[in-house]
Tab-separated table of C-alpha atoms in Angstrom:
chain	number	residue	atom	x	y	z
A	1	MET	CA	2.322	0.582	10.458
A	2	LEU	CA	1.728	-3.040	9.389
A	3	ASN	CA	5.301	-3.345	8.057
A	4	PRO	CA	7.365	-1.407	10.616
A	5	ASN	CA	11.128	-1.289	10.870
A	6	LEU	CA	11.413	-3.630	13.813
A	7	ASP	CA	15.074	-2.764	14.418
A	8	SER	CA	13.912	0.607	15.733
A	9	ILE	CA	11.387	-0.935	18.165
A	10	GLU	CA	12.667	-1.857	21.630
A	11	LEU	CA	10.991	-3.463	24.578
A	12	ASN	CA	12.061	-2.406	28.094
A	13	LYS	CA	12.444	-4.762	31.071
A	14	ASP	CA	8.917	-4.132	32.262
A	15	GLU	CA	7.534	-4.902	28.797
A	16	TYR	CA	9.410	-8.201	28.607
A	17	GLU	CA	7.771	-9.168	31.881
A	18	ARG	CA	4.388	-7.816	31.012
A	19	TYR	CA	4.149	-9.573	27.652
A	20	ALA	CA	6.034	-12.752	28.547
A	21	ARG	CA	3.050	-15.035	27.784
A	22	HIS	CA	2.879	-13.507	24.315
A	23	ILE	CA	6.585	-13.627	23.623
A	24	ILE	CA	6.882	-17.316	24.400
A	25	LEU	CA	4.249	-18.093	21.826
A	26	PRO	CA	6.098	-19.081	18.619
A	27	GLU	CA	3.346	-17.427	16.562
A	28	VAL	CA	3.950	-14.129	18.301
A	29	GLY	CA	7.468	-14.064	19.713
A	30	LEU	CA	9.587	-10.997	20.199
A	31	GLU	CA	9.046	-9.849	16.594
A	32	GLY	CA	5.283	-10.091	16.974
A	33	GLN	CA	5.270	-8.166	20.243
A	34	LYS	CA	7.304	-5.390	18.577
A	35	ARG	CA	4.742	-5.319	15.786
A	36	LEU	CA	1.993	-4.826	18.356
A	37	LYS	CA	3.964	-2.011	19.977
A	38	ALA	CA	4.508	-0.365	16.607
A	39	ALA	CA	0.868	-0.690	15.533
A	40	SER	CA	-1.952	1.800	15.637
A	41	VAL	CA	-5.656	0.902	15.897
A	42	LEU	CA	-8.686	3.159	15.678
A	43	CYS	CA	-11.892	2.081	17.411
A	44	ILE	CA	-15.096	3.790	16.332
A	45	GLY	CA	-17.373	3.695	19.399
A	46	THR	CA	-16.777	2.877	23.044
A	47	GLY	CA	-20.067	1.071	23.636
A	48	GLY	CA	-20.792	-2.614	23.959
A	49	LEU	CA	-18.264	-3.760	21.376
A	50	GLY	CA	-15.659	-1.019	21.915
A	51	SER	CA	-15.408	-1.651	25.642
A	52	PRO	CA	-14.078	-5.215	25.696
A	53	LEU	CA	-11.996	-4.882	22.540
A	54	LEU	CA	-10.283	-1.740	23.812
A	55	LEU	CA	-9.439	-3.496	27.087
A	56	TYR	CA	-7.781	-6.381	25.312
A	57	LEU	CA	-5.987	-4.283	22.673
A	58	ALA	CA	-4.504	-2.180	25.456
A	59	ALA	CA	-3.509	-5.299	27.397
A	60	SER	CA	-2.000	-6.901	24.363
A	61	GLY	CA	0.517	-4.044	23.954
A	62	ILE	CA	-0.884	-1.993	21.048
A	63	GLY	CA	1.277	1.136	21.003
A	64	ARG	CA	-1.297	3.643	19.780
A	65	ILE	CA	-5.079	3.472	20.164
A	66	GLY	CA	-7.486	6.048	18.767
A	67	ILE	CA	-11.086	6.351	19.986
A	68	VAL	CA	-14.009	8.074	18.231
A	69	ASP	CA	-17.089	8.766	20.366
A	70	PHE	CA	-19.189	11.777	21.418
A	71	ASP	CA	-21.518	10.182	23.963
A	72	VAL	CA	-21.475	10.258	27.773
A	73	VAL	CA	-21.689	7.285	30.128
A	74	ASP	CA	-25.249	6.363	31.179
A	75	HIS	CA	-26.398	4.019	33.890
A	76	SER	CA	-27.976	1.805	31.201
A	77	ASN	CA	-24.523	1.347	29.588
A	78	LEU	CA	-23.027	-0.369	32.596
A	79	GLN	CA	-24.720	-3.742	31.962
A	80	ARG	CA	-22.466	-4.364	29.012
A	81	GLN	CA	-19.992	-1.541	28.454
A	82	VAL	CA	-17.373	-2.908	30.863
A	83	ILE	CA	-14.706	-0.307	30.228
A	84	HIS	CA	-16.836	2.262	32.060
A	85	GLY	CA	-17.644	2.458	35.765
A	86	THR	CA	-20.316	3.975	37.931
A	87	SER	CA	-18.156	6.965	38.866
A	88	TRP	CA	-18.019	7.954	35.167
A	89	VAL	CA	-21.774	8.282	34.665
A	90	GLY	CA	-22.551	11.610	32.995
A	91	LYS	CA	-18.932	11.993	31.822
A	92	PRO	CA	-17.507	11.530	28.293
A	93	LYS	CA	-17.041	7.877	27.285
A	94	ILE	CA	-13.754	8.585	25.561
A	95	GLU	CA	-12.296	10.030	28.779
A	96	SER	CA	-13.548	7.068	30.765
A	97	ALA	CA	-12.044	4.671	28.206
A	98	LYS	CA	-8.720	6.480	28.169
A	99	ASN	CA	-8.531	6.335	31.937
A	100	ARG	CA	-9.103	2.572	31.963
A	101	ILE	CA	-6.675	1.933	29.057
A	102	LEU	CA	-3.888	3.750	30.822
A	103	GLU	CA	-4.618	1.732	33.984
A	104	ILE	CA	-3.954	-1.396	31.953
A	105	ASN	CA	-1.106	-0.087	29.774
A	106	PRO	CA	0.440	3.237	30.904
A	107	THR	CA	2.731	3.332	27.858
A	108	CYS	CA	-0.067	3.272	25.301
A	109	GLN	CA	-0.668	6.449	23.343
A	110	VAL	CA	-4.377	7.181	23.445
A	111	ASP	CA	-5.816	9.621	20.874
A	112	LEU	CA	-9.351	10.978	21.552
A	113	TYR	CA	-11.800	12.195	18.946
A	114	GLU	CA	-14.847	13.519	20.778
A	115	THR	CA	-16.899	13.953	17.644
A	116	ARG	CA	-19.454	12.257	15.470
A	117	LEU	CA	-17.686	10.508	12.500
A	118	SER	CA	-18.844	12.191	9.303
A	119	SER	CA	-18.054	12.389	5.612
A	120	GLU	CA	-16.174	15.603	6.369
A	121	ASN	CA	-13.815	14.219	8.971
A	122	ALA	CA	-13.657	10.450	8.404
A	123	LEU	CA	-10.694	10.321	6.042
A	124	LYS	CA	-8.586	12.621	8.213
A	125	ILE	CA	-9.330	10.648	11.374
A	126	LEU	CA	-8.845	7.185	9.886
A	127	GLU	CA	-5.761	7.896	7.795
A	128	PRO	CA	-3.021	7.594	10.517
A	129	TYR	CA	-4.115	4.155	11.733
A	130	ASP	CA	-3.164	0.661	10.565
A	131	VAL	CA	-6.410	-1.114	11.487
A	132	ILE	CA	-9.908	0.266	11.859
A	133	ILE	CA	-12.418	-1.407	14.155
A	134	ASP	CA	-16.122	-0.760	13.655
A	135	GLY	CA	-17.869	-0.808	17.012
A	136	THR	CA	-20.891	1.259	15.903
A	137	ASP	CA	-24.547	0.462	16.096
A	138	ASN	CA	-26.128	2.318	13.169
A	139	PHE	CA	-26.128	1.810	9.395
A	140	PRO	CA	-25.012	5.289	8.233
A	141	THR	CA	-21.772	5.070	10.258
A	142	ARG	CA	-21.134	1.453	9.189
A	143	TYR	CA	-21.328	2.450	5.528
A	144	LEU	CA	-19.256	5.545	6.181
A	145	THR	CA	-16.557	3.510	7.963
A	146	ASN	CA	-16.561	0.923	5.229
A	147	ASP	CA	-16.229	3.420	2.406
A	148	ALA	CA	-13.503	5.393	4.146
A	149	CYS	CA	-11.536	2.150	4.725
A	150	VAL	CA	-11.904	1.253	1.034
A	151	LEU	CA	-10.645	4.676	-0.040
A	152	LEU	CA	-7.728	4.520	2.355
A	153	ASN	CA	-7.069	0.779	1.850
A	154	LYS	CA	-7.447	0.023	5.560
A	155	PRO	CA	-8.648	-3.295	7.016
A	156	ASN	CA	-12.019	-2.908	8.745
A	157	VAL	CA	-12.775	-5.263	11.612
A	158	TYR	CA	-16.514	-5.470	11.886
A	159	GLY	CA	-18.899	-6.658	14.555
A	160	SER	CA	-22.567	-6.246	15.407
A	161	ILE	CA	-24.880	-7.417	18.176
A	162	PHE	CA	-28.600	-7.673	18.820
A	163	ARG	CA	-30.461	-9.449	21.628
A	164	PHE	CA	-28.739	-12.876	21.782
A	165	GLU	CA	-27.059	-12.831	18.379
A	166	GLY	CA	-23.822	-11.397	17.034
A	167	GLN	CA	-21.702	-11.435	13.953
A	168	ALA	CA	-18.098	-10.560	13.089
A	169	THR	CA	-15.865	-10.477	10.045
A	170	VAL	CA	-12.946	-8.587	8.485
A	171	PHE	CA	-13.631	-6.320	5.591
A	172	ASN	CA	-11.348	-4.807	2.937
A	173	TYR	CA	-8.343	-6.962	3.795
A	174	GLU	CA	-5.926	-8.358	1.212
A	175	GLY	CA	-8.485	-8.144	-1.614
A	176	GLY	CA	-11.324	-9.511	0.506
A	177	PRO	CA	-14.920	-8.323	0.494
A	178	ASN	CA	-16.177	-5.134	2.103
A	179	TYR	CA	-19.361	-4.224	3.927
A	180	ARG	CA	-21.213	-3.473	0.715
A	181	ASP	CA	-20.698	-7.101	-0.385
A	182	LEU	CA	-22.642	-8.161	2.681
A	183	TYR	CA	-25.235	-5.389	2.594
A	184	PRO	CA	-25.365	-3.708	-0.852
A	185	GLU	CA	-28.298	-1.569	0.314
A	186	PRO	CA	-29.303	-0.483	3.807
A	187	PRO	CA	-32.545	-1.821	5.254
A	188	PRO	CA	-35.527	0.565	5.422
A	189	PRO	CA	-35.239	2.870	8.493
A	190	GLY	CA	-36.920	1.279	11.481
A	191	MET	CA	-36.827	-2.189	10.011
A	192	VAL	CA	-34.036	-3.254	12.342
A	193	PRO	CA	-34.773	-2.334	15.969
A	194	SER	CA	-31.971	-0.784	18.019
A	195	CYS	CA	-30.554	-2.466	21.146
A	196	ALA	CA	-32.479	0.182	23.159
A	197	GLU	CA	-35.732	-1.176	21.702
A	198	GLY	CA	-34.877	-4.868	21.397
A	199	GLY	CA	-32.355	-5.333	24.167
A	200	VAL	CA	-28.980	-7.094	24.169
A	201	LEU	CA	-27.390	-9.723	26.395
A	202	GLY	CA	-24.504	-8.009	28.050
A	203	VAL	CA	-21.964	-10.793	27.779
A	204	LEU	CA	-22.655	-11.097	24.055
A	205	CYS	CA	-20.792	-7.800	23.633
A	206	GLY	CA	-17.723	-9.359	25.301
A	207	ILE	CA	-17.693	-12.338	22.988
A	208	ILE	CA	-18.040	-10.376	19.721
A	209	GLY	CA	-15.796	-7.578	20.954
A	210	THR	CA	-12.977	-9.923	21.859
A	211	ILE	CA	-13.350	-11.670	18.526
A	212	GLN	CA	-12.827	-8.276	16.882
A	213	ALA	CA	-9.776	-7.664	19.070
A	214	THR	CA	-8.410	-11.071	18.119
A	215	GLU	CA	-8.805	-10.358	14.420
A	216	ALA	CA	-7.103	-6.993	14.752
A	217	ILE	CA	-4.157	-8.571	16.550
A	218	LYS	CA	-3.845	-11.299	13.891
A	219	ILE	CA	-3.808	-8.678	11.141
A	220	ILE	CA	-1.026	-6.793	12.955
A	221	LEU	CA	0.968	-9.972	13.446
A	222	ARG	CA	0.697	-10.602	9.660
A	223	VAL	CA	-1.076	-13.926	10.127
A	224	ASP	CA	-2.035	-15.710	6.917
A	225	PRO	CA	-5.132	-13.870	5.656
A	226	ALA	CA	-6.866	-17.229	5.161
A	227	LYS	CA	-6.727	-17.645	8.944
A	228	THR	CA	-8.502	-14.388	9.554
A	229	LEU	CA	-12.234	-13.733	9.180
A	230	SER	CA	-11.753	-12.053	5.811
A	231	GLY	CA	-14.223	-13.667	3.456
A	232	ARG	CA	-16.052	-15.382	6.305
A	233	LEU	CA	-18.972	-14.053	8.291
A	234	LEU	CA	-19.007	-15.582	11.767
A	235	LEU	CA	-22.528	-15.824	13.273
A	236	TYR	CA	-22.965	-16.464	16.981
A	237	ASP	CA	-26.187	-17.511	18.756
A	238	ALA	CA	-25.662	-17.096	22.491
A	239	MET	CA	-28.981	-18.689	23.474
A	240	GLY	CA	-28.276	-21.896	21.475
A	241	MET	CA	-24.490	-21.521	22.107
A	242	LYS	CA	-23.753	-22.100	18.408
A	243	PHE	CA	-21.334	-20.625	15.937
A	244	ARG	CA	-22.019	-20.718	12.218
A	245	GLU	CA	-20.031	-19.444	9.250
A	246	LEU	CA	-21.015	-17.972	5.939
A	247	LYS	CA	-18.750	-17.413	2.950
A	248	LEU	CA	-18.426	-13.845	1.725
A	249	ARG	CA	-16.976	-12.939	-1.651
A	250	PRO	CA	-16.415	-9.603	-3.386
A	251	ASN	CA	-19.184	-8.727	-5.810
A	252	PRO	CA	-17.541	-8.273	-9.223
A	253	VAL	CA	-20.258	-5.840	-10.368
A	254	ARG	CA	-20.543	-3.752	-7.216
A	255	PRO	CA	-20.302	0.052	-7.734
A	256	VAL	CA	-16.840	1.518	-7.321
A	257	ILE	CA	-16.488	3.665	-4.219
A	258	GLU	CA	-14.972	6.926	-5.414
A	259	LYS	CA	-15.821	9.312	-2.605
A	260	LEU	CA	-17.734	9.663	0.660
A	261	ILE	CA	-21.392	10.559	0.360
A	262	ASP	CA	-24.276	11.711	2.610
A	263	TYR	CA	-24.837	8.430	4.509
A	264	GLU	CA	-27.899	9.671	6.367
A	265	GLN	CA	-29.496	10.334	3.019
A	266	PHE	CA	-28.233	7.014	1.604
A	267	CYS	CA	-29.834	5.125	4.491
A	268	GLY	CA	-33.096	7.041	4.127
A	269	ILE	CA	-32.959	8.725	7.515
A	270	PRO	CA	-34.195	12.204	6.449
A	271	GLN	CA	-36.964	10.717	4.313
A	272	ALA	CA	-38.114	8.500	7.164
A	273	ALA	CA	-37.985	11.417	9.619
A	274	ALA	CA	-40.079	13.521	7.243
A	275	GLN	CA	-42.609	10.748	6.825
A	276	ALA	CA	-42.731	10.178	10.579
A	277	SER	CA	-43.166	13.929	11.188
A	278	GLU	CA	-45.936	14.069	8.621
A	279	SER	CA	-47.573	11.008	10.140
A	280	GLU	CA	-47.212	12.217	13.704
A	281	GLY	CA	-48.457	15.625	12.662
A	282	ALA	CA	-51.686	13.930	11.523
A	283	LEU	CA	-52.069	12.280	14.931
A	284	GLU	CA	-53.549	13.992	17.917
A	285	GLU	CA	-51.102	14.104	20.839
A	286	MET	CA	-51.228	14.675	24.532
A	287	THR	CA	-48.507	15.274	27.091
A	288	VAL	CA	-47.935	13.023	30.080
A	289	THR	CA	-49.103	15.902	32.325
A	290	GLN	CA	-52.427	15.981	30.439
A	291	LEU	CA	-52.666	12.196	30.746
A	292	LYS	CA	-52.062	12.426	34.484
A	293	GLU	CA	-54.861	15.018	34.828
A	294	LEU	CA	-57.150	12.705	32.843
A	295	LEU	CA	-56.285	9.672	35.029
A	296	ASP	CA	-56.928	11.705	38.187
A	297	SER	CA	-60.352	12.840	36.991
A	298	ASP	CA	-63.549	10.889	37.154
A	299	ALA	CA	-63.652	10.546	33.335
A	300	ASP	CA	-64.488	7.109	32.027
A	301	ASP	CA	-64.829	7.906	28.360
A	302	TYR	CA	-61.324	6.782	27.375
A	303	VAL	CA	-59.224	3.634	26.962
A	304	LEU	CA	-55.421	3.719	27.511
A	305	ILE	CA	-53.357	1.024	25.783
A	306	ASP	CA	-49.681	0.224	26.129
A	307	VAL	CA	-48.110	-1.102	22.907
A	308	ARG	CA	-44.751	-2.110	24.384
A	309	ASN	CA	-43.583	-5.684	24.742
A	310	PRO	CA	-44.769	-7.761	27.737
A	311	ASN	CA	-41.314	-7.806	29.383
A	312	GLU	CA	-41.234	-3.965	29.198
A	313	TYR	CA	-44.680	-3.877	30.780
A	314	GLN	CA	-43.349	-5.910	33.695
A	315	ILE	CA	-40.567	-3.312	34.298
A	316	ALA	CA	-42.811	-0.243	34.434
A	317	LYS	CA	-46.382	0.681	33.665
A	318	ILE	CA	-48.770	3.589	33.674
A	319	PRO	CA	-51.917	3.077	35.781
A	320	ASN	CA	-55.004	1.813	33.977
A	321	ALA	CA	-53.054	0.949	30.776
A	322	THR	CA	-54.023	-2.241	28.952
A	323	LEU	CA	-51.175	-4.067	27.269
A	324	ILE	CA	-51.655	-4.743	23.537
A	325	PRO	CA	-48.149	-5.105	22.011
A	326	LEU	CA	-47.403	-3.494	18.663
A	327	PRO	CA	-46.564	-6.871	17.021
A	328	ASP	CA	-50.122	-8.027	17.817
A	329	ILE	CA	-51.501	-4.874	16.223
A	330	GLU	CA	-49.284	-5.335	13.164
A	331	ASP	CA	-50.449	-8.884	12.590
A	332	GLY	CA	-54.093	-7.941	12.930
A	333	ASP	CA	-55.057	-9.751	16.145
A	334	GLY	CA	-54.476	-6.645	18.245
A	335	VAL	CA	-56.654	-4.513	16.007
A	336	ALA	CA	-59.664	-6.600	16.818
A	337	LYS	CA	-58.812	-6.444	20.526
A	338	VAL	CA	-58.512	-2.672	20.419
A	339	LYS	CA	-61.767	-2.370	18.525
A	340	GLU	CA	-63.561	-4.519	21.133
A	341	LEU	CA	-61.959	-2.624	24.004
A	342	VAL	CA	-62.611	0.890	22.735
A	343	GLY	CA	-66.215	0.802	21.597
A	344	ASP	CA	-67.365	4.400	21.518
A	345	LYS	CA	-64.631	5.677	23.880
A	346	ARG	CA	-61.533	7.706	23.153
A	347	LEU	CA	-58.367	5.703	22.450
A	348	ILE	CA	-55.090	6.811	23.968
A	349	ALA	CA	-51.841	4.904	23.293
A	350	HIS	CA	-48.361	5.042	24.724
A	351	CYS	CA	-45.053	3.135	24.426
A	352	LYS	CA	-41.541	3.854	25.761
A	353	LEU	CA	-40.825	7.044	23.810
A	354	GLY	CA	-43.771	7.628	21.537
A	355	GLY	CA	-42.566	6.133	18.253
A	356	ARG	CA	-44.161	2.680	18.503
A	357	SER	CA	-47.432	4.010	19.741
A	358	ALA	CA	-47.532	6.442	16.828
A	359	LYS	CA	-46.946	3.480	14.503
A	360	ALA	CA	-49.702	1.498	16.191
A	361	LEU	CA	-52.141	4.383	15.926
A	362	ASN	CA	-51.462	4.761	12.210
A	363	ILE	CA	-52.259	1.048	11.736
A	364	LEU	CA	-55.426	1.440	13.783
A	365	LYS	CA	-56.333	4.521	11.846
A	366	GLU	CA	-56.396	2.578	8.672
A	367	ALA	CA	-58.814	0.202	10.393
A	368	GLY	CA	-61.093	3.124	11.213
A	369	ILE	CA	-59.953	3.621	14.848
A	370	GLU	CA	-58.778	7.143	15.676
A	371	GLY	CA	-56.501	7.659	18.654
A	372	ILE	CA	-54.312	10.050	20.687
A	373	ASN	CA	-50.587	9.488	21.110
A	374	VAL	CA	-48.848	10.103	24.473
A	375	LYS	CA	-45.893	12.305	23.672
A	376	GLY	CA	-42.608	10.961	25.111
A	377	GLY	CA	-44.231	7.756	26.377
A	378	ILE	CA	-43.477	6.181	29.721
A	379	ALA	CA	-39.985	7.680	29.725
A	380	ALA	CA	-41.554	11.145	29.867
A	381	TRP	CA	-44.036	9.867	32.524
A	382	SER	CA	-41.077	8.837	34.688
A	383	GLU	CA	-39.282	12.118	34.204
A	384	GLU	CA	-42.241	14.535	34.535
A	385	VAL	CA	-44.978	12.768	36.504
A	386	ASP	CA	-43.768	9.810	38.648
A	387	SER	CA	-40.046	9.439	39.270
A	388	SER	CA	-40.638	6.100	41.017
A	389	VAL	CA	-41.382	4.529	37.616
A	390	PRO	CA	-38.102	2.897	36.529
A	391	GLN	CA	-36.236	4.086	33.415
A	392	TYR	CA	-34.820	1.390	31.205
């Protein structure tokens, strides 16, 4: 509770010692540490952002922490999701996070919600907590989290990351703006690449995540709202080591949020999936096993192109594949290269998973070049044909 009865909150001897560096801060003091102990925070996601912020919230003395996640720890997470360790690979992230939180702060109450946040369960899950922290990486869940916070009148501490850039702010706090003031409409599906496609600098997660933790702590300590990020969008460029700030204001004519909706539909996910299915259905496909048989044959009537980015090509490659990145095909230069390369041969294209190569083939099809898509891409090649090819 943001306004607890502090007379009922006591610190024991161990807690006085543990939080001594907080307590001697005039801006925190004993009263502030009691507020932290009485507070409850819900973190949605235990990935790149959730990992560092959960560590610092636990260390700061937050009395109750809730975690929403349904994923398991993967080797590819360990480069940035510092709350998890190698021994937890293949196990639920929320269990890994709880184990680490209790190592840091054994007195913390940790609530686990091993589920996907949805319009059906969001209000019930969010309702008991004082502060909500959005550590998600997709637009439907961000809009869902925002709208649930508006309906419940909860502050929403927001952060996002991509490649070398991050941003953070506080939504729905003391009359401040909410997520729909920043993004009234979601971008078209596929317009913004995921971190799995575009990559992310691991330490960037720590910077944005700890900023989110800082803002949550300040809200709990009842710091002047003007000193929080409410109404300010903080932009961070890790490559240039620069911070910038943009003013955010509530939109006086924004639609009133009256209920939770179908956020997948709102963000165009089903429509995009249907279009992709229709598009892919129009493309001829081959499996990686069929590609392997073709490569092992003496056939020379085909051309295999790889439409991934050059840095991905350096990590792993399929034999005889020629690199022509999708961005080159999109801007037209690659189309001419493919046309020159193919001649009267069959065109086969692959990427990491099959999505980008399908997109490339559709562009080429409009230019009069038919092609075959490799189903599952180089990830399937690594799993089914050659396990020595690195997964990434």
